Coordinates of C-alpha atoms in Angstrom, one line a residue:
Chain A
N1453 CA -185.0 71.2 120.8
A1454 CA -186.7 72.2 124.1
G1455 CA -183.7 72.1 126.3
V1456 CA -184.6 72.1 130.0
T1457 CA -188.3 72.2 130.8
Q1458 CA -189.6 72.9 134.3
T1459 CA -193.2 72.6 135.5
P1460 CA -195.1 74.3 137.0
K1461 CA -194.0 77.9 136.4
F1462 CA -195.9 79.1 139.5
Q1463 CA -197.3 77.3 142.5
V1464 CA -198.8 78.4 145.8
L1465 CA -198.8 75.9 148.7
K1466 CA -200.0 75.9 152.3
T1467 CA -197.6 75.0 155.1
G1468 CA -197.3 71.3 155.4
Q1469 CA -198.5 70.4 151.9
S1470 CA -196.4 68.3 149.5
M1471 CA -195.6 68.8 145.9
T1472 CA -193.2 67.9 143.2
L1473 CA -191.3 70.2 140.8
Q1474 CA -190.7 68.6 137.5
C1475 CA -187.6 68.9 135.4
A1476 CA -187.0 67.3 132.1
Q1477 CA -184.2 67.7 129.5
D1478 CA -183.9 66.4 126.0
M1479 CA -180.1 66.9 125.5
N1480 CA -179.0 63.5 126.9
H1481 CA -177.2 65.3 129.6
E1482 CA -175.8 63.1 132.4
Y1483 CA -175.6 65.9 135.0
M1484 CA -178.7 67.5 136.4
S1485 CA -179.2 69.8 139.4
W1486 CA -181.6 71.9 141.4
Y1487 CA -180.9 75.4 142.7
R1488 CA -183.0 77.8 144.7
Q1489 CA -182.6 81.5 144.1
D1490 CA -183.3 84.0 146.9
P1491 CA -182.8 87.7 147.0
G1492 CA -179.3 88.7 148.1
M1493 CA -178.2 85.0 148.3
G1494 CA -177.7 84.1 144.6
L1495 CA -178.2 80.5 143.6
R1496 CA -177.7 77.7 146.0
L1497 CA -177.4 74.1 145.1
I1498 CA -180.0 71.8 146.6
H1499 CA -179.3 68.4 145.0
Y1500 CA -177.5 67.1 141.9
S1501 CA -177.2 63.9 139.9
V1502 CA -174.5 62.6 137.6
G1503 CA -176.6 59.9 136.1
A1504 CA -179.6 57.7 136.5
G1505 CA -179.7 56.2 139.9
I1506 CA -177.1 58.5 141.3
T1507 CA -177.9 61.6 143.4
D1508 CA -176.1 63.7 146.0
Q1509 CA -176.7 66.6 148.3
G1510 CA -175.7 70.2 147.6
E1511 CA -175.4 73.1 150.0
V1512 CA -179.0 73.3 151.1
P1513 CA -180.7 69.8 150.8
N1514 CA -182.8 69.8 154.0
G1515 CA -186.6 69.6 153.3
Y1516 CA -186.1 68.3 149.7
N1517 CA -185.9 64.9 148.1
V1518 CA -184.8 63.9 144.6
S1519 CA -184.5 60.7 142.6
R1520 CA -183.2 60.1 139.1
S1521 CA -184.9 57.0 137.5
T1522 CA -184.2 58.1 133.9
T1523 CA -181.6 60.3 132.2
E1524 CA -184.2 62.8 131.1
D1525 CA -186.1 63.5 134.4
F1526 CA -185.0 64.9 137.8
P1527 CA -188.0 65.8 140.0
L1528 CA -187.6 67.8 143.2
R1529 CA -190.0 66.8 146.0
L1530 CA -191.1 68.9 149.0
L1531 CA -192.6 66.5 151.5
S1532 CA -193.9 69.1 153.9
A1533 CA -193.6 72.6 152.7
A1534 CA -192.5 75.5 154.9
P1535 CA -192.6 79.3 154.4
S1536 CA -188.8 79.2 154.3
Q1537 CA -189.0 77.2 151.1
T1538 CA -190.7 80.2 149.3
S1539 CA -188.2 80.7 146.4
V1540 CA -187.6 80.5 142.7
Y1541 CA -186.3 77.1 141.8
F1542 CA -184.1 76.4 138.8
C1543 CA -183.2 73.1 137.2
A1544 CA -179.9 72.9 135.3
S1545 CA -178.1 70.2 133.3
S1546 CA -174.8 69.6 131.6
T1547 CA -172.6 66.9 130.2
V1548 CA -170.1 65.2 132.4
T1549 CA -167.9 63.6 129.8
G1550 CA -164.3 64.4 129.3
P1551 CA -161.4 65.0 131.7
S1552 CA -162.2 68.6 132.5
T1553 CA -165.9 68.3 133.4
G1554 CA -165.7 71.4 135.5
A1555 CA -165.5 73.4 132.3
N1556 CA -169.0 72.2 131.3
V1557 CA -171.7 74.8 130.9
L1558 CA -175.0 74.6 132.7
T1559 CA -178.2 74.8 130.7
F1560 CA -180.9 76.3 132.9
G1561 CA -184.7 76.0 132.8
A1562 CA -186.9 79.0 133.0
G1563 CA -187.6 78.5 136.7
S1564 CA -190.5 77.6 139.0
R1565 CA -191.8 80.2 141.4
L1566 CA -193.0 78.7 144.7
T1567 CA -194.9 80.5 147.4
V1568 CA -195.6 78.7 150.7
L1569 CA -198.2 80.4 152.9
Chain B
A1279 CA -164.3 75.2 150.1
Q1280 CA -164.7 77.3 147.0
S1281 CA -166.7 80.5 146.8
V1282 CA -167.1 83.6 144.8
T1283 CA -167.7 87.1 146.1
Q1284 CA -169.4 89.7 143.9
L1285 CA -168.8 93.3 145.1
G1286 CA -171.8 95.5 144.6
S1287 CA -175.3 94.1 144.4
H1288 CA -176.5 97.0 142.2
V1289 CA -174.5 98.8 139.6
S1290 CA -175.8 101.7 137.5
V1291 CA -174.1 103.0 134.4
S1292 CA -175.1 105.4 131.7
E1293 CA -175.8 104.1 128.2
G1294 CA -172.4 104.1 126.3
A1295 CA -170.3 104.0 129.5
L1296 CA -167.9 101.3 130.7
V1297 CA -169.5 98.3 132.5
L1298 CA -167.3 96.8 135.3
L1299 CA -168.8 94.0 137.4
R1300 CA -166.4 92.6 140.1
C1301 CA -165.9 89.0 141.1
N1302 CA -163.3 87.5 143.4
Y1303 CA -162.9 83.8 144.0
S1304 CA -161.4 81.7 146.7
S1305 CA -160.0 78.4 145.7
S1306 CA -157.2 76.1 146.8
V1307 CA -156.7 74.9 143.2
P1308 CA -157.1 76.6 139.8
P1309 CA -160.8 76.8 139.3
Y1310 CA -163.1 77.1 136.3
L1311 CA -164.8 80.4 136.3
F1312 CA -168.0 81.5 134.7
W1313 CA -170.2 84.6 134.1
Y1314 CA -173.9 84.0 133.6
V1315 CA -176.6 86.5 132.9
Q1316 CA -180.2 86.4 133.9
Y1317 CA -182.8 88.5 132.1
P1318 CA -186.1 89.2 133.9
N1319 CA -188.3 86.1 134.4
Q1320 CA -185.8 83.9 132.7
G1321 CA -183.2 81.3 133.6
L1322 CA -179.5 81.9 133.5
Q1323 CA -177.5 81.8 130.3
L1324 CA -173.7 81.7 129.8
L1325 CA -171.8 84.8 129.0
L1326 CA -168.3 83.4 129.1
K1327 CA -166.1 80.9 130.9
Y1328 CA -162.5 80.7 131.9
T1329 CA -160.8 77.2 131.5
S1330 CA -157.1 78.2 131.7
A1331 CA -156.6 78.4 128.0
A1332 CA -156.3 82.2 128.0
T1333 CA -156.5 84.8 130.8
L1334 CA -158.6 87.2 128.8
V1335 CA -161.9 85.6 127.8
K1336 CA -164.3 87.0 125.3
G1337 CA -168.0 86.3 125.6
I1338 CA -171.2 87.1 123.9
N1339 CA -172.7 90.6 123.5
G1340 CA -169.3 92.3 123.7
F1341 CA -168.5 91.2 127.3
E1342 CA -165.1 90.0 128.3
A1343 CA -163.4 89.0 131.6
E1344 CA -159.8 88.7 132.7
F1345 CA -158.5 86.0 135.0
K1346 CA -156.0 87.5 137.4
K1347 CA -154.5 84.8 139.7
S1348 CA -152.5 87.2 141.8
E1349 CA -155.7 89.1 142.6
T1350 CA -158.0 86.0 142.6
S1351 CA -160.3 88.1 140.4
F1352 CA -162.4 87.5 137.4
H1353 CA -164.0 90.9 136.7
L1354 CA -166.5 91.3 133.9
T1355 CA -166.2 94.3 131.5
K1356 CA -167.9 95.8 128.5
P1357 CA -166.6 99.0 126.9
S1358 CA -169.9 100.5 126.1
A1359 CA -173.2 99.7 127.9
H1360 CA -176.4 99.2 125.9
M1361 CA -179.9 99.3 127.3
S1362 CA -180.3 95.6 126.5
D1363 CA -177.5 94.8 129.0
A1364 CA -179.8 95.6 131.9
A1365 CA -180.0 92.2 133.8
E1366 CA -178.6 90.3 136.8
Y1367 CA -175.1 89.0 136.4
F1368 CA -173.7 86.0 138.3
C1369 CA -170.2 84.9 138.8
A1370 CA -169.7 81.1 139.3
V1371 CA -166.9 78.8 140.1
T1372 CA -166.4 75.0 140.0
K1373 CA -163.6 72.6 140.2
N1374 CA -162.4 69.9 137.9
T1375 CA -165.1 67.4 138.6
G1376 CA -167.8 69.9 137.9
N1377 CA -170.2 68.4 140.3
Q1378 CA -170.8 71.6 142.3
F1379 CA -171.1 75.0 141.0
Y1380 CA -170.9 77.9 143.5
F1381 CA -172.6 81.1 142.5
G1382 CA -172.1 84.6 143.7
T1383 CA -174.9 86.6 145.1
G1384 CA -175.4 88.5 141.9
T1385 CA -175.1 92.0 140.6
S1386 CA -178.1 93.8 139.1
L1387 CA -177.0 96.1 136.3
T1388 CA -179.1 99.1 135.5
V1389 CA -178.4 101.1 132.3
I1390 CA -179.5 104.7 132.3
P1391 CA -180.5 106.3 129.0

């Protein structure tokens, strides 16, 4: 059982370049999300999805796009990278079934470290 | 809006000493509260969670946390620190729908031999 798989683990981009961070989970989780982790700021939610075809913005969505065509995959796209997007990115998933979905636990990937020069 | 505040970005304790990591939350409704741990170069993993079933919550590796509504706190404790406890710890809160988790800024725990 692989859990949540993120690729690539490391990436260096030049300002203005585009790229996609991949996230895949094999747990049949409906909920998937992307966070960025910056020193002294903890984890901040970028985008999330509660199922295929459904996405919504989190705290810091600007500069990022997402789509959810399948239950398993939730890619994060940077259309024109900026140095401010240098960060460690985490994908996380959980179930959303049941009346108290807030109690659901997030399963995290190992992270993708992105540097924008 | 919901948020959590973690007091102390860095905490150092001696091996065998009490670990106390502080978390306060702000919420207009009873929240769900979590502590996650992140070891170097890894993703976050759950230590424990509060879901209103009991105010004292026991987690993995000997950690526990107590929900105190009057103080809006959810501090994490462990009676005796071990070298393997050195990591970054995050408090998090979410509400009933669970669509948005709000994480604190994290506390880095150093255990001194």
